[in-house]
Amino acid sequence: MAGRLDSGTAFPWRRIAGIHKAQEAKPTPPSSRAMASSPSSTTAHERDPSCKVMDPAAASPARWRTRREQEMYSSKLLHALRLVRAGRSSLPARGREVRDAADRALAVAARGRSRWSRAILASRARACCFRALRARLGAPPAAPAALRSPAAPLARKAKVLGRLVPGCRKLASFPALLAEASDYIAALEMQVRAMAAIAQALQSPAAS
Amino acid sequence: MSSRRSRSRQSGSSRITDEQISDLVSKLQDLLPEARLRSNDRMPSSRVLQETCNYIRSLHREVDDLSERLSELLATSDMSSAQAAIIRSLLM
């Protein structure tokens, strides 16, 4: 999906994101940016049909830098914040609630095409029951990682990375993990930009 | 388990190759803010993974800080005028 071609004045997000106009103007991301090439994704499908591989064309990290994505996310976030505030009319909204609302809005913006977004929405839906159940069962059994794991020192760091990205703890495939991580990073950057812009606007409503 | 791993390193056709790993890692490196400053240097893969983890953690911290800030601002500000201001800033 393409961001709107803005031939007018340069808007601040471009400067903040530091991307070039040419990159944003391309309707589909160039093949060099796509994380999962088709041979490896079909291999992943054959070997592990339960593991959904990200659709490379749709889930390119570059789409998180378009103005359109940020606008859509900002409006979703505003709506969620309004609900948060309305739900706690007497008490002030806690930072944790705002964080959860922001994460959920981000996961919705991903449109279920990435593992981390599905994990955020799933964990929210099942709430504390799921977490308590998982705590009782202990760590999930390790998936057979020999098929696609890199050398040992990299594997350790890859495991740490898998714990940081939602829903990727048990992800055995290294290419899929890196693809999820890059998409997640791009989405987080957009989340930071959008929240900072909203905080800025809330702080000085008269100035803008 | 270890025999399976040594076998996987020898047969390169269906297992992941080192080239694939370095290719993926270089793409990941492009996303890191530090790497954008020195775009020509190739960092070792372990360093890239480490920096990626650090970057994700710092992004999480930023989101937490912004959430705190937003929660305070929400309590004090009038939503309707603030929303008008936000929509104006979005459209500009």
mmCIF file of C-alpha atoms in Angstrom:
data_model
loop_
_atom_site.group_PDB
_atom_site.id
_atom_site.type_symbol
_atom_site.label_atom_id
_atom_site.label_comp_id
_atom_site.label_asym_id
_atom_site.label_seq_id
_atom_site.Cartn_x
_atom_site.Cartn_y
_atom_site.Cartn_z
ATOM 1 C CA MET A 1 0.000 0.000 0.000
ATOM 2 C CA ALA A 2 1.357 3.398 -0.863
ATOM 3 C CA GLY A 3 1.590 6.493 1.212
ATOM 4 C CA ARG A 4 0.000 9.559 -0.295
ATOM 5 C CA LEU A 5 2.306 11.383 -2.667
ATOM 6 C CA ASP A 6 2.712 14.719 -1.040
ATOM 7 C CA SER A 7 3.911 17.208 -3.606
ATOM 8 C CA GLY A 8 3.264 20.146 -1.340
ATOM 9 C CA THR A 9 5.242 21.368 1.612
ATOM 10 C CA ALA A 10 7.363 18.852 3.424
ATOM 11 C CA PHE A 11 5.639 17.717 6.582
ATOM 12 C CA PRO A 12 7.582 17.178 9.778
ATOM 13 C CA TRP A 13 7.392 13.384 9.840
ATOM 14 C CA ARG A 14 9.719 13.099 6.904
ATOM 15 C CA ARG A 15 12.362 15.134 8.672
ATOM 16 C CA ILE A 16 11.886 13.170 11.851
ATOM 17 C CA ALA A 17 11.993 9.831 10.100
ATOM 18 C CA GLY A 18 14.840 10.930 7.890
ATOM 19 C CA ILE A 19 13.527 9.151 4.841
ATOM 20 C CA HIS A 20 13.908 10.363 1.294
ATOM 21 C CA LYS A 21 11.000 11.387 -0.878
ATOM 22 C CA ALA A 22 11.891 8.732 -3.407
ATOM 23 C CA GLN A 23 11.519 5.979 -0.872
ATOM 24 C CA GLU A 24 8.088 7.126 0.158
ATOM 25 C CA ALA A 25 6.914 7.625 -3.400
ATOM 26 C CA LYS A 26 7.458 4.000 -4.367
ATOM 27 C CA PRO A 27 4.127 2.198 -4.346
ATOM 28 C CA THR A 28 5.549 -1.174 -3.420
ATOM 29 C CA PRO A 29 8.691 -1.656 -1.441
ATOM 30 C CA PRO A 30 11.715 -2.611 -3.539
ATOM 31 C CA SER A 31 12.615 -6.260 -3.419
ATOM 32 C CA SER A 32 15.837 -5.526 -1.600
ATOM 33 C CA ARG A 33 13.884 -4.406 1.444
ATOM 34 C CA ALA A 34 11.556 -7.367 1.586
ATOM 35 C CA MET A 35 12.676 -9.541 4.431
ATOM 36 C CA ALA A 36 11.469 -12.993 3.487
ATOM 37 C CA SER A 37 12.319 -14.087 -0.032
ATOM 38 C CA SER A 38 9.895 -16.504 -1.619
ATOM 39 C CA PRO A 39 12.053 -19.648 -1.528
ATOM 40 C CA SER A 40 12.641 -19.400 2.190
ATOM 41 C CA SER A 41 9.022 -18.630 2.932
ATOM 42 C CA THR A 42 7.774 -21.659 1.032
ATOM 43 C CA THR A 43 10.360 -23.758 2.780
ATOM 44 C CA ALA A 44 9.126 -22.421 6.084
ATOM 45 C CA HIS A 45 5.585 -23.258 5.127
ATOM 46 C CA GLU A 46 6.455 -26.792 4.133
ATOM 47 C CA ARG A 47 8.433 -27.480 7.227
ATOM 48 C CA ASP A 48 6.281 -25.746 9.770
ATOM 49 C CA PRO A 49 2.747 -25.096 8.548
ATOM 50 C CA SER A 50 1.620 -23.895 11.941
ATOM 51 C CA CYS A 51 4.096 -21.030 11.847
ATOM 52 C CA LYS A 52 2.582 -18.231 9.793
ATOM 53 C CA VAL A 53 5.178 -16.402 7.765
ATOM 54 C CA MET A 54 4.717 -12.697 7.297
ATOM 55 C CA ASP A 55 3.513 -11.600 3.906
ATOM 56 C CA PRO A 56 6.627 -9.829 2.632
ATOM 57 C CA ALA A 57 4.944 -7.346 0.322
ATOM 58 C CA ALA A 58 2.395 -6.186 2.816
ATOM 59 C CA ALA A 59 4.468 -6.189 5.949
ATOM 60 C CA SER A 60 7.478 -4.274 4.748
ATOM 61 C CA PRO A 61 8.891 -2.056 7.498
ATOM 62 C CA ALA A 62 8.878 0.949 5.153
ATOM 63 C CA ARG A 63 5.099 1.300 5.325
ATOM 64 C CA TRP A 64 5.314 2.374 8.956
ATOM 65 C CA ARG A 65 7.072 5.521 7.818
ATOM 66 C CA THR A 66 4.296 6.802 5.588
ATOM 67 C CA ARG A 67 2.236 9.743 6.683
ATOM 68 C CA ARG A 68 -0.959 7.831 6.079
ATOM 69 C CA GLU A 69 -0.042 5.099 8.525
ATOM 70 C CA GLN A 70 0.836 7.581 11.207
ATOM 71 C CA GLU A 71 -2.360 9.529 10.693
ATOM 72 C CA MET A 72 -4.472 6.408 10.927
ATOM 73 C CA TYR A 73 -2.646 5.303 14.020
ATOM 74 C CA SER A 74 -2.936 8.721 15.656
ATOM 75 C CA SER A 75 -6.682 8.811 15.155
ATOM 76 C CA LYS A 76 -7.048 5.260 16.517
ATOM 77 C CA LEU A 77 -4.926 6.196 19.490
ATOM 78 C CA LEU A 78 -6.919 9.340 20.178
ATOM 79 C CA HIS A 79 -10.110 7.332 20.163
ATOM 80 C CA ALA A 80 -8.631 4.779 22.545
ATOM 81 C CA LEU A 81 -7.325 7.511 24.838
ATOM 82 C CA ARG A 82 -10.733 9.084 24.949
ATOM 83 C CA LEU A 83 -12.194 5.758 26.029
ATOM 84 C CA VAL A 84 -9.498 5.325 28.654
ATOM 85 C CA ARG A 85 -10.225 8.736 30.040
ATOM 86 C CA ALA A 86 -13.980 8.246 29.958
ATOM 87 C CA GLY A 87 -13.704 4.928 31.730
ATOM 88 C CA ARG A 88 -11.944 6.466 34.692
ATOM 89 C CA SER A 89 -13.820 9.715 35.153
ATOM 90 C CA SER A 90 -12.817 10.232 38.762
ATOM 91 C CA LEU A 91 -9.316 8.768 38.781
ATOM 92 C CA PRO A 92 -6.568 9.906 36.449
ATOM 93 C CA ALA A 93 -5.593 7.429 33.758
ATOM 94 C CA ARG A 94 -2.498 5.455 34.680
ATOM 95 C CA GLY A 95 0.483 5.242 32.377
ATOM 96 C CA ARG A 96 0.068 1.481 32.078
ATOM 97 C CA GLU A 97 -3.419 1.856 30.631
ATOM 98 C CA VAL A 98 -2.229 4.373 28.108
ATOM 99 C CA ARG A 99 0.620 2.053 27.152
ATOM 100 C CA ASP A 100 -1.770 -0.889 26.686
ATOM 101 C CA ALA A 101 -4.132 1.224 24.603
ATOM 102 C CA ALA A 102 -1.247 2.430 22.447
ATOM 103 C CA ASP A 103 0.053 -1.115 21.948
ATOM 104 C CA ARG A 104 -3.361 -2.441 21.057
ATOM 105 C CA ALA A 105 -3.905 0.363 18.549
ATOM 106 C CA LEU A 106 -0.503 -0.432 17.064
ATOM 107 C CA ALA A 107 -1.367 -4.121 16.781
ATOM 108 C CA VAL A 108 -4.636 -3.255 15.057
ATOM 109 C CA ALA A 109 -2.764 -1.004 12.665
ATOM 110 C CA ALA A 110 -0.653 -3.979 11.656
ATOM 111 C CA ARG A 111 -3.843 -5.668 10.458
ATOM 112 C CA GLY A 112 -2.888 -9.060 11.804
ATOM 113 C CA ARG A 113 -0.135 -9.562 9.268
ATOM 114 C CA SER A 114 2.647 -9.984 11.762
ATOM 115 C CA ARG A 115 3.184 -12.369 14.598
ATOM 116 C CA TRP A 116 3.882 -9.694 17.184
ATOM 117 C CA SER A 117 0.624 -7.874 16.448
ATOM 118 C CA ARG A 118 -1.400 -11.056 16.760
ATOM 119 C CA ALA A 119 0.362 -11.830 20.025
ATOM 120 C CA ILE A 120 -0.480 -8.411 21.472
ATOM 121 C CA LEU A 121 -4.142 -8.752 20.578
ATOM 122 C CA ALA A 122 -4.317 -12.335 21.809
ATOM 123 C CA SER A 123 -2.689 -11.582 25.126
ATOM 124 C CA ARG A 124 -5.069 -8.692 25.633
ATOM 125 C CA ALA A 125 -8.113 -10.848 24.845
ATOM 126 C CA ARG A 126 -7.214 -13.587 27.271
ATOM 127 C CA ALA A 127 -5.896 -11.097 29.846
ATOM 128 C CA CYS A 128 -4.512 -12.373 33.112
ATOM 129 C CA CYS A 129 -5.928 -15.910 32.857
ATOM 130 C CA PHE A 130 -3.562 -16.725 30.049
ATOM 131 C CA ARG A 131 -0.577 -15.298 31.823
ATOM 132 C CA ALA A 132 -1.410 -17.194 35.008
ATOM 133 C CA LEU A 133 -1.838 -20.396 33.048
ATOM 134 C CA ARG A 134 1.470 -19.919 31.323
ATOM 135 C CA ALA A 135 3.181 -19.239 34.627
ATOM 136 C CA ARG A 136 1.785 -22.471 36.029
ATOM 137 C CA LEU A 137 2.854 -24.528 33.054
ATOM 138 C CA GLY A 138 6.318 -23.089 33.149
ATOM 139 C CA ALA A 139 8.410 -22.351 30.089
ATOM 140 C CA PRO A 140 6.964 -23.763 26.862
ATOM 141 C CA PRO A 141 8.879 -26.710 25.377
ATOM 142 C CA ALA A 142 11.680 -25.619 23.091
ATOM 143 C CA ALA A 143 10.861 -26.025 19.418
ATOM 144 C CA PRO A 144 13.363 -28.061 17.362
ATOM 145 C CA ALA A 145 15.656 -25.201 16.465
ATOM 146 C CA ALA A 146 18.293 -27.214 14.628
ATOM 147 C CA LEU A 147 16.648 -26.683 11.274
ATOM 148 C CA ARG A 148 17.115 -22.997 10.982
ATOM 149 C CA SER A 149 19.244 -21.771 13.830
ATOM 150 C CA PRO A 150 22.508 -19.939 13.306
ATOM 151 C CA ALA A 151 25.769 -20.567 15.120
ATOM 152 C CA ALA A 152 25.695 -20.871 18.897
ATOM 153 C CA PRO A 153 26.652 -17.319 20.029
ATOM 154 C CA LEU A 154 24.175 -15.828 17.591
ATOM 155 C CA ALA A 155 21.526 -18.251 18.777
ATOM 156 C CA ARG A 156 21.833 -16.928 22.315
ATOM 157 C CA LYS A 157 21.302 -13.339 21.199
ATOM 158 C CA ALA A 158 18.516 -14.433 18.893
ATOM 159 C CA LYS A 159 16.774 -15.944 21.891
ATOM 160 C CA VAL A 160 17.046 -12.660 23.777
ATOM 161 C CA LEU A 161 15.614 -10.888 20.771
ATOM 162 C CA GLY A 162 12.779 -13.397 20.636
ATOM 163 C CA ARG A 163 11.861 -12.540 24.196
ATOM 164 C CA LEU A 164 11.718 -8.829 23.408
ATOM 165 C CA VAL A 165 9.435 -9.078 20.386
ATOM 166 C CA PRO A 166 5.897 -10.111 21.425
ATOM 167 C CA GLY A 167 4.873 -13.590 20.414
ATOM 168 C CA CYS A 168 8.299 -14.629 19.202
ATOM 169 C CA ARG A 169 9.591 -16.538 22.185
ATOM 170 C CA LYS A 170 9.149 -19.933 20.555
ATOM 171 C CA LEU A 171 9.876 -18.800 17.032
ATOM 172 C CA ALA A 172 12.426 -21.262 15.719
ATOM 173 C CA SER A 173 13.040 -19.757 12.331
ATOM 174 C CA PHE A 174 15.810 -17.162 12.396
ATOM 175 C CA PRO A 175 14.756 -15.381 9.183
ATOM 176 C CA ALA A 176 11.192 -15.101 10.467
ATOM 177 C CA LEU A 177 12.439 -13.740 13.776
ATOM 178 C CA LEU A 178 14.500 -11.048 12.061
ATOM 179 C CA ALA A 179 11.575 -10.167 9.818
ATOM 180 C CA GLU A 180 9.289 -9.795 12.838
ATOM 181 C CA ALA A 181 11.919 -7.744 14.670
ATOM 182 C CA SER A 182 12.407 -5.325 11.790
ATOM 183 C CA ASP A 183 8.660 -4.826 11.368
ATOM 184 C CA TYR A 184 8.232 -4.403 15.112
ATOM 185 C CA ILE A 185 11.025 -1.816 15.302
ATOM 186 C CA ALA A 186 9.555 0.225 12.464
ATOM 187 C CA ALA A 187 6.122 0.080 14.109
ATOM 188 C CA LEU A 188 7.547 1.116 17.493
ATOM 189 C CA GLU A 189 9.287 4.079 15.897
ATOM 190 C CA MET A 190 5.988 5.194 14.422
ATOM 191 C CA GLN A 191 4.296 4.716 17.778
ATOM 192 C CA VAL A 192 6.888 6.963 19.425
ATOM 193 C CA ARG A 193 6.512 9.631 16.758
ATOM 194 C CA ALA A 194 2.719 9.612 16.977
ATOM 195 C CA MET A 195 2.599 9.673 20.780
ATOM 196 C CA ALA A 196 5.182 12.449 20.940
ATOM 197 C CA ALA A 197 3.157 14.518 18.471
ATOM 198 C CA ILE A 198 -0.012 14.008 20.491
ATOM 199 C CA ALA A 199 1.730 14.870 23.753
ATOM 200 C CA GLN A 200 3.147 17.971 22.119
ATOM 201 C CA ALA A 201 -0.265 19.027 20.856
ATOM 202 C CA LEU A 202 -1.889 18.378 24.230
ATOM 203 C CA GLN A 203 0.755 20.323 26.033
ATOM 204 C CA SER A 204 0.416 23.504 24.031
ATOM 205 C CA PRO A 205 -3.030 23.591 22.442
ATOM 206 C CA ALA A 206 -2.929 27.345 21.965
ATOM 207 C CA ALA A 207 0.416 27.381 20.216
ATOM 208 C CA SER A 208 -0.400 24.937 17.365
ATOM 209 C CA MET B 1 20.754 -32.889 19.380
ATOM 210 C CA SER B 2 24.365 -31.845 18.814
ATOM 211 C CA SER B 3 24.807 -34.440 16.050
ATOM 212 C CA ARG B 4 21.750 -33.039 14.326
ATOM 213 C CA ARG B 5 23.205 -29.569 14.557
ATOM 214 C CA SER B 6 26.573 -30.616 13.098
ATOM 215 C CA ARG B 7 24.750 -32.391 10.298
ATOM 216 C CA SER B 8 22.749 -29.280 9.589
ATOM 217 C CA ARG B 9 25.902 -27.232 9.187
ATOM 218 C CA GLN B 10 27.329 -29.624 6.624
ATOM 219 C CA SER B 11 24.309 -29.862 4.334
ATOM 220 C CA GLY B 12 23.687 -26.367 3.040
ATOM 221 C CA SER B 13 20.788 -26.864 0.650
ATOM 222 C CA SER B 14 17.734 -26.798 2.868
ATOM 223 C CA ARG B 15 19.282 -25.389 6.019
ATOM 224 C CA ILE B 16 19.985 -21.749 6.537
ATOM 225 C CA THR B 17 23.326 -20.684 5.142
ATOM 226 C CA ASP B 18 25.763 -18.184 6.555
ATOM 227 C CA GLU B 19 25.170 -15.971 3.555
ATOM 228 C CA GLN B 20 21.468 -15.845 4.303
ATOM 229 C CA ILE B 21 22.186 -14.961 7.898
ATOM 230 C CA SER B 22 24.573 -12.165 7.020
ATOM 231 C CA ASP B 23 22.140 -10.873 4.426
ATOM 232 C CA LEU B 24 19.300 -10.717 6.958
ATOM 233 C CA VAL B 25 21.568 -9.192 9.560
ATOM 234 C CA SER B 26 22.710 -6.457 7.204
ATOM 235 C CA LYS B 27 19.082 -5.586 6.499
ATOM 236 C CA LEU B 28 18.461 -5.385 10.218
ATOM 237 C CA GLN B 29 21.510 -3.209 10.610
ATOM 238 C CA ASP B 30 19.990 -0.681 8.222
ATOM 239 C CA LEU B 31 17.160 -0.140 10.661
ATOM 240 C CA LEU B 32 19.345 0.708 13.608
ATOM 241 C CA PRO B 33 19.860 4.411 14.205
ATOM 242 C CA GLU B 34 23.538 3.950 14.965
ATOM 243 C CA ALA B 35 24.111 2.196 11.682
ATOM 244 C CA ARG B 36 22.599 5.033 9.703
ATOM 245 C CA LEU B 37 25.452 7.247 10.810
ATOM 246 C CA ARG B 38 28.096 4.944 9.443
ATOM 247 C CA SER B 39 26.252 3.194 6.689
ATOM 248 C CA ASN B 40 29.246 1.688 4.974
ATOM 249 C CA ASP B 41 30.682 -0.253 7.876
ATOM 250 C CA ARG B 42 29.537 -3.789 8.380
ATOM 251 C CA MET B 43 29.117 -4.658 12.034
ATOM 252 C CA PRO B 44 29.528 -8.247 13.160
ATOM 253 C CA SER B 45 26.254 -10.142 13.393
ATOM 254 C CA SER B 46 26.390 -10.561 17.146
ATOM 255 C CA ARG B 47 26.888 -6.831 17.544
ATOM 256 C CA VAL B 48 23.908 -6.116 15.288
ATOM 257 C CA LEU B 49 21.691 -8.443 17.325
ATOM 258 C CA GLN B 50 22.892 -6.868 20.547
ATOM 259 C CA GLU B 51 22.221 -3.364 19.241
ATOM 260 C CA THR B 52 18.797 -4.471 18.023
ATOM 261 C CA CYS B 53 17.887 -5.729 21.486
ATOM 262 C CA ASN B 54 19.151 -2.515 23.061
ATOM 263 C CA TYR B 55 17.236 -0.428 20.574
ATOM 264 C CA ILE B 56 13.983 -2.276 21.181
ATOM 265 C CA ARG B 57 14.441 -1.843 24.915
ATOM 266 C CA SER B 58 15.056 1.881 24.527
ATOM 267 C CA LEU B 59 11.991 2.198 22.304
ATOM 268 C CA HIS B 60 9.922 0.428 24.971
ATOM 269 C CA ARG B 61 11.244 2.869 27.561
ATOM 270 C CA GLU B 62 10.354 5.818 25.342
ATOM 271 C CA VAL B 63 6.834 4.494 24.874
ATOM 272 C CA ASP B 64 6.496 4.045 28.634
ATOM 273 C CA ASP B 65 7.674 7.598 29.277
ATOM 274 C CA LEU B 66 5.329 8.971 26.653
ATOM 275 C CA SER B 67 2.480 6.950 28.149
ATOM 276 C CA GLU B 68 3.126 8.465 31.554
ATOM 277 C CA ARG B 69 3.271 11.919 30.057
ATOM 278 C CA LEU B 70 0.066 11.361 28.109
ATOM 279 C CA SER B 71 -1.751 10.033 31.151
ATOM 280 C CA GLU B 72 -0.855 13.167 33.087
ATOM 281 C CA LEU B 73 -1.831 15.426 30.217
ATOM 282 C CA LEU B 74 -5.129 13.618 29.742
ATOM 283 C CA ALA B 75 -6.063 14.222 33.329
ATOM 284 C CA THR B 76 -5.470 17.925 33.181
ATOM 285 C CA SER B 77 -6.430 18.988 29.689
ATOM 286 C CA ASP B 78 -9.779 19.550 28.123
ATOM 287 C CA MET B 79 -10.214 16.866 25.533
ATOM 288 C CA SER B 80 -12.283 18.669 22.921
ATOM 289 C CA SER B 81 -10.003 21.636 22.410
ATOM 290 C CA ALA B 82 -6.966 19.395 22.584
ATOM 291 C CA GLN B 83 -8.445 17.104 19.983
ATOM 292 C CA ALA B 84 -9.077 20.027 17.666
ATOM 293 C CA ALA B 85 -5.455 21.036 18.090
ATOM 294 C CA ILE B 86 -4.256 17.530 17.386
ATOM 295 C CA ILE B 87 -6.377 17.177 14.282
ATOM 296 C CA ARG B 88 -5.063 20.494 13.047
ATOM 297 C CA SER B 89 -1.499 19.365 13.592
ATOM 298 C CA LEU B 90 -2.209 16.092 11.807
ATOM 299 C CA LEU B 91 -3.574 17.823 8.776
ATOM 300 C CA MET B 92 -0.764 20.292 8.454
#
